[in-house]
PDB file of C-alpha atoms and ligand atoms in Angstrom:
ATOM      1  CA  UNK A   1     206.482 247.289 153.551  1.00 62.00           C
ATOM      2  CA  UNK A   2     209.757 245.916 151.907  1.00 91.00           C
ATOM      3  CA  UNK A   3     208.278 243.007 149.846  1.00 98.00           C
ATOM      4  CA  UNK A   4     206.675 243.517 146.500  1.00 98.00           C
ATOM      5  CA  UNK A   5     205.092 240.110 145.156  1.00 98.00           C
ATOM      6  CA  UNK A   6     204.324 240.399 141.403  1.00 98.00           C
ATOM      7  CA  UNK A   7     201.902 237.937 139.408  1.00 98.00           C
ATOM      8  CA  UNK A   8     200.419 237.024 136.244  1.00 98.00           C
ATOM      9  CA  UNK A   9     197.358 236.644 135.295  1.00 97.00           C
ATOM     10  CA  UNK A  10     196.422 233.229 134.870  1.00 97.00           C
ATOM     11  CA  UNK A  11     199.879 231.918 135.583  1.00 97.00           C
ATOM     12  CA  UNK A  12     202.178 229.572 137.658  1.00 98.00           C
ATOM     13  CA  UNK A  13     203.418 233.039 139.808  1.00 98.00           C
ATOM     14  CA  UNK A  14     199.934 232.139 141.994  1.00 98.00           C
ATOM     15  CA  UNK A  15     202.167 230.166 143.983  1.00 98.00           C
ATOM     16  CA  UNK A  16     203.896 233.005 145.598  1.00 99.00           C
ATOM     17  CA  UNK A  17     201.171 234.768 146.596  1.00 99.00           C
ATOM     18  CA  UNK A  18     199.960 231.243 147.734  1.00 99.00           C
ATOM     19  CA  UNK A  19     202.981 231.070 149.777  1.00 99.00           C
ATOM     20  CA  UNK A  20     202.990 234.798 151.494  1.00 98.00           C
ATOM     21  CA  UNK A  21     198.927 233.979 152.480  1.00 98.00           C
ATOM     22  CA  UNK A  22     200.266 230.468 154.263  1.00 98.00           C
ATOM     23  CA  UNK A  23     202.691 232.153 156.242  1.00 98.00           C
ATOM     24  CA  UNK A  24     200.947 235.501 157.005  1.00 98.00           C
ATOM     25  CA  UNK A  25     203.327 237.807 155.335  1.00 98.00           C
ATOM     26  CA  UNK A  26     202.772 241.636 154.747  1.00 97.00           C
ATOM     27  CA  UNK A  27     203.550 242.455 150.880  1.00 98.00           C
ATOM     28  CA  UNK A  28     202.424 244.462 148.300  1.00 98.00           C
ATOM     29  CA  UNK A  29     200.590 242.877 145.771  1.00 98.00           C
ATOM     30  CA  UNK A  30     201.494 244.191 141.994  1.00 98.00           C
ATOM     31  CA  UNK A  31     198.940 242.448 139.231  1.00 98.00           C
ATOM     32  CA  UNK A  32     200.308 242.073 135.653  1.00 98.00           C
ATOM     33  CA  UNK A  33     197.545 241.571 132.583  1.00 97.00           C
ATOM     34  CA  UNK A  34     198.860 239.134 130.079  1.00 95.00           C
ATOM     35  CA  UNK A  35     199.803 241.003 126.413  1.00 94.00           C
ATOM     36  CA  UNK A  36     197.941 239.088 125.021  1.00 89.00           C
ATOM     37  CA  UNK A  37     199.044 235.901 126.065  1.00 90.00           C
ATOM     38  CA  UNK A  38     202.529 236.834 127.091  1.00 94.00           C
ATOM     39  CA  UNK A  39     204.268 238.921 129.928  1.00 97.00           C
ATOM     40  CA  UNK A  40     203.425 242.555 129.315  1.00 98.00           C
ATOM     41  CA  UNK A  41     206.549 245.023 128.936  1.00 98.00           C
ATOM     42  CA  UNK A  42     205.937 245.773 132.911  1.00 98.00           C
ATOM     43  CA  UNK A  43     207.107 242.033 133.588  1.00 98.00           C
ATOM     44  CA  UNK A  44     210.134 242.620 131.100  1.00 98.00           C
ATOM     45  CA  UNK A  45     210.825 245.267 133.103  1.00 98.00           C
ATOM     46  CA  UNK A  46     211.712 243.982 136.119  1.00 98.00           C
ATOM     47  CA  UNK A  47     214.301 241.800 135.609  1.00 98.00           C
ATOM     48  CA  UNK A  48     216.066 240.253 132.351  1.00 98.00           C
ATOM     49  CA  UNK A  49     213.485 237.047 132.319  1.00 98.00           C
ATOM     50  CA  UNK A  50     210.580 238.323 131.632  1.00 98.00           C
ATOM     51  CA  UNK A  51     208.788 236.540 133.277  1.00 98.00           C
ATOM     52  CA  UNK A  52     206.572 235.837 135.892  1.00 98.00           C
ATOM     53  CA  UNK A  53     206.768 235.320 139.313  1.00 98.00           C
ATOM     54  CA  UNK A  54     208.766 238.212 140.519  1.00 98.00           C
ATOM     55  CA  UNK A  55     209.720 238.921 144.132  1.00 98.00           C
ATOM     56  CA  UNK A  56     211.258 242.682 145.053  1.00 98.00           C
ATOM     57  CA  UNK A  57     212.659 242.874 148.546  1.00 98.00           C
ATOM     58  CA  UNK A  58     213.736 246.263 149.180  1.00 97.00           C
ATOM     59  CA  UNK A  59     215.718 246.898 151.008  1.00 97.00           C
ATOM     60  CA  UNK A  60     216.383 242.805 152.036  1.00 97.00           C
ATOM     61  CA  UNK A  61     217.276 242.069 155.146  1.00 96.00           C
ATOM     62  CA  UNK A  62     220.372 240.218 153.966  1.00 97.00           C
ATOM     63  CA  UNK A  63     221.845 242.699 151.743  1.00 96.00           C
ATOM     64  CA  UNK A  64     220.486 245.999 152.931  1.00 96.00           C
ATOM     65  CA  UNK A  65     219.772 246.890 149.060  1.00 96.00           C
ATOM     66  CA  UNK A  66     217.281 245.980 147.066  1.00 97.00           C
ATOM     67  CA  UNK A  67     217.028 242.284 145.812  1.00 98.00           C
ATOM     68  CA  UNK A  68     214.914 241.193 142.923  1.00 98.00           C
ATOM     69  CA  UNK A  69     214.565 237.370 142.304  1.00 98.00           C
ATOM     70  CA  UNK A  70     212.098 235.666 139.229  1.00 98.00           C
ATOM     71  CA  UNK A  71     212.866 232.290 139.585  1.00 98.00           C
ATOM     72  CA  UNK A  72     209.814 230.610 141.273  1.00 98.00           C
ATOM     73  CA  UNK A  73     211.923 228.106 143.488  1.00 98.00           C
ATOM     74  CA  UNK A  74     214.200 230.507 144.275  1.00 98.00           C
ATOM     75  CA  UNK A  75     211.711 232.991 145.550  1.00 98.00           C
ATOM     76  CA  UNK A  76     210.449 230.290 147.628  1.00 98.00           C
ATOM     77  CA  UNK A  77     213.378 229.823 149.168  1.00 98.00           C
ATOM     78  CA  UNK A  78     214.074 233.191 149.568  1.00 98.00           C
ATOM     79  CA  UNK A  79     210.733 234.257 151.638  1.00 98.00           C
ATOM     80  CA  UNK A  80     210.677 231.148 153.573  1.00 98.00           C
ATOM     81  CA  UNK A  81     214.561 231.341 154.768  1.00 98.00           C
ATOM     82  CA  UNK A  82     214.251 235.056 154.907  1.00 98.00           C
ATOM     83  CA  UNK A  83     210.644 235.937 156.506  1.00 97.00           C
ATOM     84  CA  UNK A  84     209.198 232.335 157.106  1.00 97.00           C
ATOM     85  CA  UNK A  85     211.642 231.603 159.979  1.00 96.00           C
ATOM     86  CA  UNK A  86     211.909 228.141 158.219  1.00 94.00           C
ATOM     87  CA  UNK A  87     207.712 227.567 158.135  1.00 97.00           C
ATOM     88  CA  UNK A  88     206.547 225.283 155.335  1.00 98.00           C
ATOM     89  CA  UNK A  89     210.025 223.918 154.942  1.00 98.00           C
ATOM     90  CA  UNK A  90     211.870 221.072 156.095  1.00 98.00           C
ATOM     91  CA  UNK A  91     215.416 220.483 157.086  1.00 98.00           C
ATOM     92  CA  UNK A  92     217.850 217.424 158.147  1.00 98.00           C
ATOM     93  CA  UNK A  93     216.705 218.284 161.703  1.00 97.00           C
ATOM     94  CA  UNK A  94     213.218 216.763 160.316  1.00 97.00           C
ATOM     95  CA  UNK A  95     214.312 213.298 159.570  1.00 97.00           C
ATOM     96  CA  UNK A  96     212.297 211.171 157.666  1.00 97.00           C
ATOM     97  CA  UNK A  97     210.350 214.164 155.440  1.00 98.00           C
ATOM     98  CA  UNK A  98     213.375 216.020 154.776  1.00 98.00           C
ATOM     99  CA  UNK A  99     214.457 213.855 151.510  1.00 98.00           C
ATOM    100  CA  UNK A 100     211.256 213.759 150.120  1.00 98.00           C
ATOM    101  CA  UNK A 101     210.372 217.596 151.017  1.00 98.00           C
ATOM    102  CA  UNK A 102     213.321 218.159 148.873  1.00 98.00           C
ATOM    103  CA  UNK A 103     212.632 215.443 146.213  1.00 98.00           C
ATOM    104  CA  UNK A 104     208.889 216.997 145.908  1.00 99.00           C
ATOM    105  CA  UNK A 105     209.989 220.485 145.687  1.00 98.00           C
ATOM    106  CA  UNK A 106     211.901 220.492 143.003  1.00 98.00           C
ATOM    107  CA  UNK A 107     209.793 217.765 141.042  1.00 98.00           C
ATOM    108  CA  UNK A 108     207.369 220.466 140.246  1.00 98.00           C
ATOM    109  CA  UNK A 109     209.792 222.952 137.702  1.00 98.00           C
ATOM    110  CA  UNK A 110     212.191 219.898 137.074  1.00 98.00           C
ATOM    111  CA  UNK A 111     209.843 217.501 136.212  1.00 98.00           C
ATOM    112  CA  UNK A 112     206.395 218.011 136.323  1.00 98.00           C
ATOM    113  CA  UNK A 113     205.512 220.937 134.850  1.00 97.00           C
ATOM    114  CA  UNK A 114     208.499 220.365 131.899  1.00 97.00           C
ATOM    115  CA  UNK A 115     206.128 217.271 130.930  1.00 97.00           C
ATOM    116  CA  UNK A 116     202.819 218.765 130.870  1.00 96.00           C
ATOM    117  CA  UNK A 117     204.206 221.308 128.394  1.00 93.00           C
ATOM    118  CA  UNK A 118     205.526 218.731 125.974  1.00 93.00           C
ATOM    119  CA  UNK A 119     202.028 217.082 126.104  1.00 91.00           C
ATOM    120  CA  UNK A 120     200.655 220.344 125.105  1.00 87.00           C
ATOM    121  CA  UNK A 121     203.335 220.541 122.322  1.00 86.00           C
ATOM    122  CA  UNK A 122     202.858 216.696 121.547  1.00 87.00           C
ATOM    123  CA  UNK A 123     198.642 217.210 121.110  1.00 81.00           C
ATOM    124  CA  UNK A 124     200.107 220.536 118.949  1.00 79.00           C
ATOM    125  CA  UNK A 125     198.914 221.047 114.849  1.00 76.00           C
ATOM    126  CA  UNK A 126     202.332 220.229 114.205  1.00 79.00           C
ATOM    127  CA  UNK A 127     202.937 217.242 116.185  1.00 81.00           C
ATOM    128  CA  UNK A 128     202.515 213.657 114.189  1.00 83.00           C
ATOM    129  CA  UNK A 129     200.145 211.357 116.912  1.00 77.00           C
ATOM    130  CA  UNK A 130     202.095 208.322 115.602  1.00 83.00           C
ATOM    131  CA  UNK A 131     205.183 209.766 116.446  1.00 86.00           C
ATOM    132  CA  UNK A 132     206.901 207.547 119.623  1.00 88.00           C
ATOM    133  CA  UNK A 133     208.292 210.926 120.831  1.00 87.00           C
ATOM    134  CA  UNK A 134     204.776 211.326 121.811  1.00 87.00           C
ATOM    135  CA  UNK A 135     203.255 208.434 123.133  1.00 90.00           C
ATOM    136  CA  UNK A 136     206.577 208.631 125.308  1.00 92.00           C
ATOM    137  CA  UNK A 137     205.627 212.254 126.588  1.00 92.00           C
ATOM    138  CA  UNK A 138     202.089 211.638 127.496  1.00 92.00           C
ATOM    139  CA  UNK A 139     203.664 207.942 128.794  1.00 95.00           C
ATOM    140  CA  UNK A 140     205.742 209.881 130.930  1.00 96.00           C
ATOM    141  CA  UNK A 141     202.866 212.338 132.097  1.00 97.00           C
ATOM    142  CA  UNK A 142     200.635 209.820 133.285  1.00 97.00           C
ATOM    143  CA  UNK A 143     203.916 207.542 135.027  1.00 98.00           C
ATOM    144  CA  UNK A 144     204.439 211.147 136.931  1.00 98.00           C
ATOM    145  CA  UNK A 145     201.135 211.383 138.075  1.00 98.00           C
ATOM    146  CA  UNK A 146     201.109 207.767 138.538  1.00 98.00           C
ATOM    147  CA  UNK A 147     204.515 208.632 141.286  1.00 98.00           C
ATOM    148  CA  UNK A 148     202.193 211.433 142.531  1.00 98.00           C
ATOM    149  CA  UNK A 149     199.204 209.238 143.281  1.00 98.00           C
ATOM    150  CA  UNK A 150     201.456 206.703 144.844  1.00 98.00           C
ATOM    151  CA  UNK A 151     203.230 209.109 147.452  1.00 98.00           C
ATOM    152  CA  UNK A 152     199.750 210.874 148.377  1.00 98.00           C
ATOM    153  CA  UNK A 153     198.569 207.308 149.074  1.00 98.00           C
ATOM    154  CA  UNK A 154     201.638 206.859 151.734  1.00 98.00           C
ATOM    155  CA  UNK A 155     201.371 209.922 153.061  1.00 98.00           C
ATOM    156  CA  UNK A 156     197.295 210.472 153.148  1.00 98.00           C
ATOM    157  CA  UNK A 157     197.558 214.325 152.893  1.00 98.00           C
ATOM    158  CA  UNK A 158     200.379 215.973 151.476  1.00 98.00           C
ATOM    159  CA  UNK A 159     203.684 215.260 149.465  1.00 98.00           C
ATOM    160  CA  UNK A 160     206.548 215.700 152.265  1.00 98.00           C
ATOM    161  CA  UNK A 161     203.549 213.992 155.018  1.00 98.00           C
ATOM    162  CA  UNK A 162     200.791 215.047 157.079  1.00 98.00           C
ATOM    163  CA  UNK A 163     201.258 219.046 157.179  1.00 98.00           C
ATOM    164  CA  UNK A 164     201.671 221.214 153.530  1.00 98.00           C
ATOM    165  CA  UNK A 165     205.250 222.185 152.539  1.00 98.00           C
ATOM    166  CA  UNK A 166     206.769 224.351 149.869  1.00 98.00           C
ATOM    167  CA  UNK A 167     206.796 221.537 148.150  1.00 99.00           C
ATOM    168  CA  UNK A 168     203.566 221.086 147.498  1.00 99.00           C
ATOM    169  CA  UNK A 169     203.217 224.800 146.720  1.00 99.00           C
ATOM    170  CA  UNK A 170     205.989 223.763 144.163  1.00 98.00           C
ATOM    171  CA  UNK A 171     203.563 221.368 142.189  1.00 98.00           C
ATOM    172  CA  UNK A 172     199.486 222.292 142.783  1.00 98.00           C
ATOM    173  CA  UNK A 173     199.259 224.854 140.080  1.00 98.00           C
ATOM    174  CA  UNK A 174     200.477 222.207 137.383  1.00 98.00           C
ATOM    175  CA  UNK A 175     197.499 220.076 138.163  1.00 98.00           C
ATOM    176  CA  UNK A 176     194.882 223.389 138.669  1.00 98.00           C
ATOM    177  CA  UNK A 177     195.875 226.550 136.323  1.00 97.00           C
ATOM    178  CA  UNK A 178     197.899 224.749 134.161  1.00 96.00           C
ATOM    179  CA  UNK A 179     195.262 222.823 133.125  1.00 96.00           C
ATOM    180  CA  UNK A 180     193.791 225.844 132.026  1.00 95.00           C
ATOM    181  CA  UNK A 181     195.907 226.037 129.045  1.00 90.00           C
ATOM    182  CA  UNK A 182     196.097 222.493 128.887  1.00 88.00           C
ATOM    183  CA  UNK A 183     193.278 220.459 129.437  1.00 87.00           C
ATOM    184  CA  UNK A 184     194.439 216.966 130.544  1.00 93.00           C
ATOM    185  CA  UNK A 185     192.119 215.088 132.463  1.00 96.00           C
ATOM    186  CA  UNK A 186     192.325 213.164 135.896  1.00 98.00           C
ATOM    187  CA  UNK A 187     190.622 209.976 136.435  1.00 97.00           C
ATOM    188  CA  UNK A 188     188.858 209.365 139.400  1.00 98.00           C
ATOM    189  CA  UNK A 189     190.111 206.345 140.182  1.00 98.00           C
ATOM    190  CA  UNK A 190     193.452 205.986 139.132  1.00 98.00           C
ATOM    191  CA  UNK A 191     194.276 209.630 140.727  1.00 98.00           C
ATOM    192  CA  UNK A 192     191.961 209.643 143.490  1.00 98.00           C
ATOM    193  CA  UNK A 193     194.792 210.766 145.927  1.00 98.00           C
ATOM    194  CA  UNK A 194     196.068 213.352 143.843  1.00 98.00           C
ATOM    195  CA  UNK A 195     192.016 214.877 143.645  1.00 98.00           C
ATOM    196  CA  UNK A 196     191.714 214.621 147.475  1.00 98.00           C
ATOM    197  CA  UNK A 197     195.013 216.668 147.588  1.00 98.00           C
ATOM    198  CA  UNK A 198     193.245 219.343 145.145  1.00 98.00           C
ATOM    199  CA  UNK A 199     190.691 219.183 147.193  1.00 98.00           C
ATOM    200  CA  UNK A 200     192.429 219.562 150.055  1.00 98.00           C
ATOM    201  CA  UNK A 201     194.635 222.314 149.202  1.00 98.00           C
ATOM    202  CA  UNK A 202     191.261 223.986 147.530  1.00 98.00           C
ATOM    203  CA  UNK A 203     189.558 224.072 151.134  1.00 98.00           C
ATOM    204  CA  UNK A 204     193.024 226.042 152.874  1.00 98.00           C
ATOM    205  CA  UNK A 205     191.499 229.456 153.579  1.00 98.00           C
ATOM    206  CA  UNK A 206     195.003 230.971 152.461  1.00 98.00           C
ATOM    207  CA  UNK A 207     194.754 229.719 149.429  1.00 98.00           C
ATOM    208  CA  UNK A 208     191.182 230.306 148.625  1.00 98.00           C
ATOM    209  CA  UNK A 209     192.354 233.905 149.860  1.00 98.00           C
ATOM    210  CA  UNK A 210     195.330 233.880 147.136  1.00 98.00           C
ATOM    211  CA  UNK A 211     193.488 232.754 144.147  1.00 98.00           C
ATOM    212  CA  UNK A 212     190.886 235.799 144.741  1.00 98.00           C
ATOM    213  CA  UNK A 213     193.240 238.376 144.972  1.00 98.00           C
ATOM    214  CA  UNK A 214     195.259 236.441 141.946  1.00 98.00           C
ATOM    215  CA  UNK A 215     192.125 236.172 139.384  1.00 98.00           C
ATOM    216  CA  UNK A 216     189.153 237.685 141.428  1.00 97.00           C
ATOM    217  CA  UNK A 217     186.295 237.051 143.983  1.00 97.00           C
ATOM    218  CA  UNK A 218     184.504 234.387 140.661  1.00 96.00           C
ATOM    219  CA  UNK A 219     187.237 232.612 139.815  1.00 96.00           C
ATOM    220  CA  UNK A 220     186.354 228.802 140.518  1.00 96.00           C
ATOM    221  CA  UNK A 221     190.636 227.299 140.868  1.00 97.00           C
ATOM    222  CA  UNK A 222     190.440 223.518 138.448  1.00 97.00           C
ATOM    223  CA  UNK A 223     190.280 221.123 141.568  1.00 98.00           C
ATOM    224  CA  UNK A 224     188.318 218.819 140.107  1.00 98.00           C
ATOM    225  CA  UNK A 225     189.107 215.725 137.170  1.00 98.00           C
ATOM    226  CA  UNK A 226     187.954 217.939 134.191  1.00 97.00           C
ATOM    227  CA  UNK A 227     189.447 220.887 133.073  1.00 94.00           C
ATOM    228  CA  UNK A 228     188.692 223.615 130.401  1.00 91.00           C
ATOM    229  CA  UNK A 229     190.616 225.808 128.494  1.00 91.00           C
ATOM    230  CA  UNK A 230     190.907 229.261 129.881  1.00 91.00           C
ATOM    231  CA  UNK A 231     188.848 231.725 127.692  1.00 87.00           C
ATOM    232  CA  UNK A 232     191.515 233.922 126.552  1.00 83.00           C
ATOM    233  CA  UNK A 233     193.621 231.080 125.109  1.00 81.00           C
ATOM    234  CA  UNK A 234     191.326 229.256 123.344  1.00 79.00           C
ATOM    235  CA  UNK A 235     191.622 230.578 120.509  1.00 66.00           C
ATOM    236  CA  UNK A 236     195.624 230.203 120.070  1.00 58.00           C
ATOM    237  CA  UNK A 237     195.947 226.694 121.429  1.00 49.00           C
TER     238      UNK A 237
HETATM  239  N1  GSH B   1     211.005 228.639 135.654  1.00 57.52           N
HETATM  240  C1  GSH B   1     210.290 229.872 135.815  1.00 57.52           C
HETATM  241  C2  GSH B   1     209.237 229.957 134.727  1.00 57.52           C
HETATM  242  C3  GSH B   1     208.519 231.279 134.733  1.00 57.52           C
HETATM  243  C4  GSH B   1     207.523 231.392 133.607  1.00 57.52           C
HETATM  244  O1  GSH B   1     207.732 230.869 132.474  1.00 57.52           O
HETATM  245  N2  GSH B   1     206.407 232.074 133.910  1.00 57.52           N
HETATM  246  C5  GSH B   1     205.340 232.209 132.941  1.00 57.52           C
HETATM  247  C6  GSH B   1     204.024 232.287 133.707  1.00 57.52           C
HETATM  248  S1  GSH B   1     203.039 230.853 133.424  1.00 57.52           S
HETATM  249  C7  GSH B   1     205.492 233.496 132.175  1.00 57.52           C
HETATM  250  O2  GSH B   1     205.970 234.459 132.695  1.00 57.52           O
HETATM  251  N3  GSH B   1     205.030 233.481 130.916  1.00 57.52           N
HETATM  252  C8  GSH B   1     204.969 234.670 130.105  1.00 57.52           C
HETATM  253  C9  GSH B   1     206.087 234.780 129.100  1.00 57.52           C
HETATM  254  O3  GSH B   1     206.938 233.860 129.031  1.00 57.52           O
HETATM  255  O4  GSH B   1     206.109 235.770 128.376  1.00 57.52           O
HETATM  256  C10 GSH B   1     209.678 229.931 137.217  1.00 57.52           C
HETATM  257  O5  GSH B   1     209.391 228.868 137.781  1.00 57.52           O
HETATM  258  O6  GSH B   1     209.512 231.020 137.768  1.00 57.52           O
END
């Protein structure tokens, strides 16, 4: 066993383990407790981020030394070109989903998720409602779901077409866990596709199998339009 996948509880690094489940890999599993609400010193260890995901391949394949990687995208990259033979990615040689495989992917970190944490900063104590800095966030927010919605409808299952990608790894957890700590809503109307996709992604065996060994056999993943704070930040946020 080369490949040491490390996670957070309650935290966007669910997505690697996500990722290993979907393609079968053999890793070792390494749970972190948040301190309180933070990466514990055993994160900070690891590597100079501090944060969480972490991937340790040792020794890699491609380097014959040890390689150690805590960028999420990145690590995605890294297990799918290095032990996915290319599964749950797609390349020129796929035509018509390559562009928006890649467009998708990196939507979730460079878009996505960046807005739903200015929400959460724009519904902060400090934050002035009034303020057009934030009616532009959440405007922004709901015009990215609004993108979302719209390329589910074309597709009718998932964001690069009929078959999950990487790139929808990329983006779920902004729309399940990260709801824990921010509680946006999704209307049932306007973002039906996008709760079919939850719903969809919520019924994959692999990643009913990664959320249990992420946050245990009872924990029910958000899937659904409402979402509640997680218990151990509600009283900070
Ligand atoms: N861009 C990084 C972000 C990593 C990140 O911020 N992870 C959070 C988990 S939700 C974390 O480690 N938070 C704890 C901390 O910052 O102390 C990635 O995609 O891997």
């Amino acid at each position: 066993m080369v490949l040491t996948l490390h996670h957070l509880g309650l935290s966007q690094s669910e997505r690697i383990i996500w990722l290993a489940e979907e393609l079968g890999l053999d890793y070792k599993y390494v749970h972190h407790k948040r301190d309180p609400m933070f990466s514990p010193q055993s994160i900070k260890d690891l590597h100079p981020a501090g944060t969480a995901p972490v991937m340790e391949d040792d020794p890699s394949p491609v380097t014959g030394s040890k390689v150690v990687i805590a960028e999420t995208g990145a690590i995605v990259d890294y297990i799918i070109s290095v032990y996915g033979n290319g599964r749950l990615a797609r390349t020129p040689k796929d035509g018509a989903e390559y562009a928006p495989y890649l467009e998708w992917f990196h939507f979730g970190n460079g878009s996505l998720q960046p807005t739903l944490f200015r929400v959460m900063m724009a519904r902060g104590p400090t934050s002035d409602p009034k303020s057009p800095v934030v009616a532009r966030t959440v405007a922004k927010w709901e015009h990215q779901l609004d993108m979302m919605e719209a390329r589910l409808g074309e597709t009718g299952a998932y964001l690069a077409g009929k078959e999950l990608t990487a790139a929808d790894v990329m983006n779920i957890c902004t729309l399940t866990t990260m709801r824990g700590f921010i509680p946006v809503e999704l209307d049932t109307v306007k973002n039906k596709n996008i709760l079919a996709w939850l719903e969809r992604v919520g019924e994959r065996p692999a990643y009913q199998k990664a959320m249990k060994k992420c946050e245990g056999e009872n924990f029910k993943p958000i899937l659904g339009p409402k979402a509640e704070v997680f218990d151990i930040f509600k009283p900070r946020i």
